[in-house]
Coordinates of C-alpha atoms in Angstrom, one line a residue:
X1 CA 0.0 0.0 0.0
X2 CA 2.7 2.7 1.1
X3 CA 4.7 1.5 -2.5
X4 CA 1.1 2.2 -4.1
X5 CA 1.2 6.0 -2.5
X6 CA 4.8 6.4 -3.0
X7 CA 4.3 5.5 -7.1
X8 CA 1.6 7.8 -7.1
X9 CA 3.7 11.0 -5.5
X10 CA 6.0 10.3 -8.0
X11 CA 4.3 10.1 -11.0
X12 CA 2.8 13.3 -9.8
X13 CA 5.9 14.4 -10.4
X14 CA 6.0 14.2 -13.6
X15 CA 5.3 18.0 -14.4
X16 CA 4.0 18.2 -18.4
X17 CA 4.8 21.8 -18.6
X18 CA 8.5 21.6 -17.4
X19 CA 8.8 19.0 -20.4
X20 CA 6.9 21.0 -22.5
X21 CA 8.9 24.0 -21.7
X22 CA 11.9 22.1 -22.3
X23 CA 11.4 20.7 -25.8
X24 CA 9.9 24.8 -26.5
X25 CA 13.4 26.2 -24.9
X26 CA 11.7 27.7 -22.6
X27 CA 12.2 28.1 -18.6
X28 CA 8.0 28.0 -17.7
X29 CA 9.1 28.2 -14.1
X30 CA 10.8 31.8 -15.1
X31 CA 8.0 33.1 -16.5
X32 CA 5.0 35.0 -15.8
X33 CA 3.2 33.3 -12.9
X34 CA 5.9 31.2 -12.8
X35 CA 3.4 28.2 -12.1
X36 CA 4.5 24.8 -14.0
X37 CA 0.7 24.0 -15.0
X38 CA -1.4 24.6 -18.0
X39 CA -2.4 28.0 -18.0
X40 CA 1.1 29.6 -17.7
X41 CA 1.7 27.1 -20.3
X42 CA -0.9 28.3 -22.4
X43 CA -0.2 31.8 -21.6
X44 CA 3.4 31.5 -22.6
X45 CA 3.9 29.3 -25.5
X46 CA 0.1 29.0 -26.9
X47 CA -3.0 26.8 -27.2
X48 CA -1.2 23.6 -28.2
X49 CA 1.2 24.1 -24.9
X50 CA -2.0 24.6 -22.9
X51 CA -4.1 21.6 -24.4
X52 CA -0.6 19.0 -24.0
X53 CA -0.1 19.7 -20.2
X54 CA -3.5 19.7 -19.3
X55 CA -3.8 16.4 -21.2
X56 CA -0.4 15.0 -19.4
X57 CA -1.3 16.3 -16.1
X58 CA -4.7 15.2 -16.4
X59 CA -3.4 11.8 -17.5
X60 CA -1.1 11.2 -14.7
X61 CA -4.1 11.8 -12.2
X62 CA -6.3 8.7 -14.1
X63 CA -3.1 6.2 -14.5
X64 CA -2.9 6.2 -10.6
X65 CA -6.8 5.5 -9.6
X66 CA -6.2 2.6 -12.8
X67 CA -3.5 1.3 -11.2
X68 CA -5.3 1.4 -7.8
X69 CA -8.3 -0.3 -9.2
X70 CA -6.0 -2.7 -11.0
X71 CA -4.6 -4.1 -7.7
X72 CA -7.6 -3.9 -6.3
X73 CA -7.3 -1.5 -3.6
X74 CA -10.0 -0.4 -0.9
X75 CA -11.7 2.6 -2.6
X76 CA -10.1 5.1 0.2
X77 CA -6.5 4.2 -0.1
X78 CA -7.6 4.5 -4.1
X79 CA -8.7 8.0 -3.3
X80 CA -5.5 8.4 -0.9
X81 CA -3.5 7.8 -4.4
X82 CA -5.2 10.6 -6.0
X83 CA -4.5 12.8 -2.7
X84 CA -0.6 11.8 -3.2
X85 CA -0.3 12.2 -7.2
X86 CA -2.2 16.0 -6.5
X87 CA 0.7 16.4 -3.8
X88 CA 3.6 15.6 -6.4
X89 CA 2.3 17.8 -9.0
X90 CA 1.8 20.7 -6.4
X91 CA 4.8 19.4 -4.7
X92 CA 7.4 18.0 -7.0
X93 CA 10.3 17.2 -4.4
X94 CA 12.7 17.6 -8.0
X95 CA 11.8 21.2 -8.1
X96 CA 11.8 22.5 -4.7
X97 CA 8.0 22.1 -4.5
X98 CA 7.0 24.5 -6.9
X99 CA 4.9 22.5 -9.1
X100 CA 1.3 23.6 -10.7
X101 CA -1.4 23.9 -9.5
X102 CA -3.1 20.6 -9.5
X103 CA -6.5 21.5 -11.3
X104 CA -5.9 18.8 -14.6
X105 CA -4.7 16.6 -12.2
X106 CA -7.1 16.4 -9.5
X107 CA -9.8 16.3 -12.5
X108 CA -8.2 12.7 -14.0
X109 CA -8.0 11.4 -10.3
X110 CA -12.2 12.7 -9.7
X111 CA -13.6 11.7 -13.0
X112 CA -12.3 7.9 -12.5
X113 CA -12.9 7.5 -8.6
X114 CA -16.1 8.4 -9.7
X115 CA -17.8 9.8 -12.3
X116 CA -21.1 10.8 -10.7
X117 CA -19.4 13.1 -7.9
X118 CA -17.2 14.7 -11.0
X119 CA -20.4 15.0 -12.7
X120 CA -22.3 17.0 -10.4
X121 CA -19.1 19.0 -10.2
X122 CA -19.3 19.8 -14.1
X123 CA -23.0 20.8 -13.7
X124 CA -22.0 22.8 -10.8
X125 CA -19.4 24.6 -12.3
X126 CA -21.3 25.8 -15.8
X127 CA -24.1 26.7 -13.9
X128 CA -21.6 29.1 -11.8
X129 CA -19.9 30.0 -14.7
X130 CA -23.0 31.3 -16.6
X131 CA -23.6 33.3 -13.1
X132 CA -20.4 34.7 -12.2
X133 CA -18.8 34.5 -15.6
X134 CA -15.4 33.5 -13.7
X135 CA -13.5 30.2 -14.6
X136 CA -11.8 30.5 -10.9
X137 CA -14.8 31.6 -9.0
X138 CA -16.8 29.4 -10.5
X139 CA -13.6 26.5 -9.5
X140 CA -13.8 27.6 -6.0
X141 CA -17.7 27.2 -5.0
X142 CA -17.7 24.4 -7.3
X143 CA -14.2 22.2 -6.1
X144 CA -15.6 23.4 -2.2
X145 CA -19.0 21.8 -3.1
X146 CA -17.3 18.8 -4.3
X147 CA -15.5 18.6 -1.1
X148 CA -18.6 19.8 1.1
X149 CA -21.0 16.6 -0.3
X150 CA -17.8 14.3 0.5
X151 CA -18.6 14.8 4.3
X152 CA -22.2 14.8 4.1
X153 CA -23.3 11.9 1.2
X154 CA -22.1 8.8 3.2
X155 CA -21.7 6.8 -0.1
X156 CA -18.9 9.6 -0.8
X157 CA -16.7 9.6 2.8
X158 CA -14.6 7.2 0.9
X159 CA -13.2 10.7 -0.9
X160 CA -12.1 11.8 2.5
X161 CA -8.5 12.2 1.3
X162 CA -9.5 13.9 -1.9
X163 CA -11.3 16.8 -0.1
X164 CA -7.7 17.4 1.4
X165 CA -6.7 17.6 -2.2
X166 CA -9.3 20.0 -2.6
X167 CA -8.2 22.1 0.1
X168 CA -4.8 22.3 -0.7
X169 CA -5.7 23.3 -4.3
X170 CA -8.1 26.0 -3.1
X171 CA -5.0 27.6 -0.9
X172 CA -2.8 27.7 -4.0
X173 CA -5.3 29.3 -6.1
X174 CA -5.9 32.0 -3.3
X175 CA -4.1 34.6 -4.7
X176 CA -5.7 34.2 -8.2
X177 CA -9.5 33.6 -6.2
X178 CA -8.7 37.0 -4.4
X179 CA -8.2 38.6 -7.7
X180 CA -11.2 37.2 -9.1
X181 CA -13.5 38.5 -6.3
X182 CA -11.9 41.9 -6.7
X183 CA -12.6 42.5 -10.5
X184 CA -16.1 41.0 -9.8
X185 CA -16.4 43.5 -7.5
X186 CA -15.1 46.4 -8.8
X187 CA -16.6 45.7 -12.3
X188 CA -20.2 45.3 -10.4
X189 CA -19.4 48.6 -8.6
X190 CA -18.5 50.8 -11.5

């Protein structure tokens, strides 16, 4: 079980931007936000940088709940390997920890574990979106959802360790959530 977890850190690891920024020649971790993820991908070297990490990252997050189904593993210390792979992405001991963000990832890892959580998270966050007009605002009530009907849907408490995920995600975004609520605001006010 602790190899299972320990495999699942380190393929977290594997950070598709800082390849990606590699084979462009470029130094992702040097520029803008600095964040080895998809957007600053996207925002630095285009569209086809953005869709290829997303893709990798998100890919890493479903190869670990396979493997955990494939050895047949007690759904939480499945879920406990999508908590660790979230952890190496945001946390990539390689690179100091300063990974991404964890958003592709964490959405591989929930859409396997299972599908009918992720889905009401979809639904939740276009409905948001539609309402706030945000892509992070709309993330933050929708991920904290997610994580709220984990401790009140007993079928769910099995997630326990992915609501950590969710937490950890929602810190690193705080800056950009912040942001988010200020141009809401301002925009509303002027």
């Amino acid at each position: 079980m602790l190899l299972y977890w320990l495999l699942s850190y380190i393929v977290g690891n594997f950070l598709s931007a800082w390849w990606i920024g590699k084979w462009k020649k470029v130094d992702l971790s040097k520029q803008r936000s600095g964040n080895l993820g998809a957007r600053n991908a996207g925002s630095v070297l285009g569209k086809s940088a953005f869709l290829l990490t997303f893709l990798g990252d998100f890919l890493k997050g479903v190869l670990v709940i396979y493997i955990g189904f494939y050895l047949q593993y007690p759904l939480e210390y499945i879920a406990a390997g999508g908590l660790a792979v979230i952890l190496g992405h945001l946390f990539p001991f390689w690179l100091k920890g300063r990974g991404g963000k964890g958003i592709a990832t964490f959405i591989g890892v929930s859409m396997i574990i299972q599908p009918q959580l992720f889905g009401m998270l979809v639904l939740c966050f276009l409905a948001l979106i539609m309402l706030f007009r945000s892509a992070t605002l709309s993330m933050t009530v929708a991920f904290s959802a997610y994580a709220i009907l984990i401790w009140i849907i007993p079928a769910f408490y099995f997630l326990w360790p992915v609501s950590i995920a969710i937490i950890i995600i929602l810190i690193r975004h705080r800056f950009d959530i912040v942001e988010s609520w200020e141009e809401r605001w301002w925009n509303k006010k002027a």
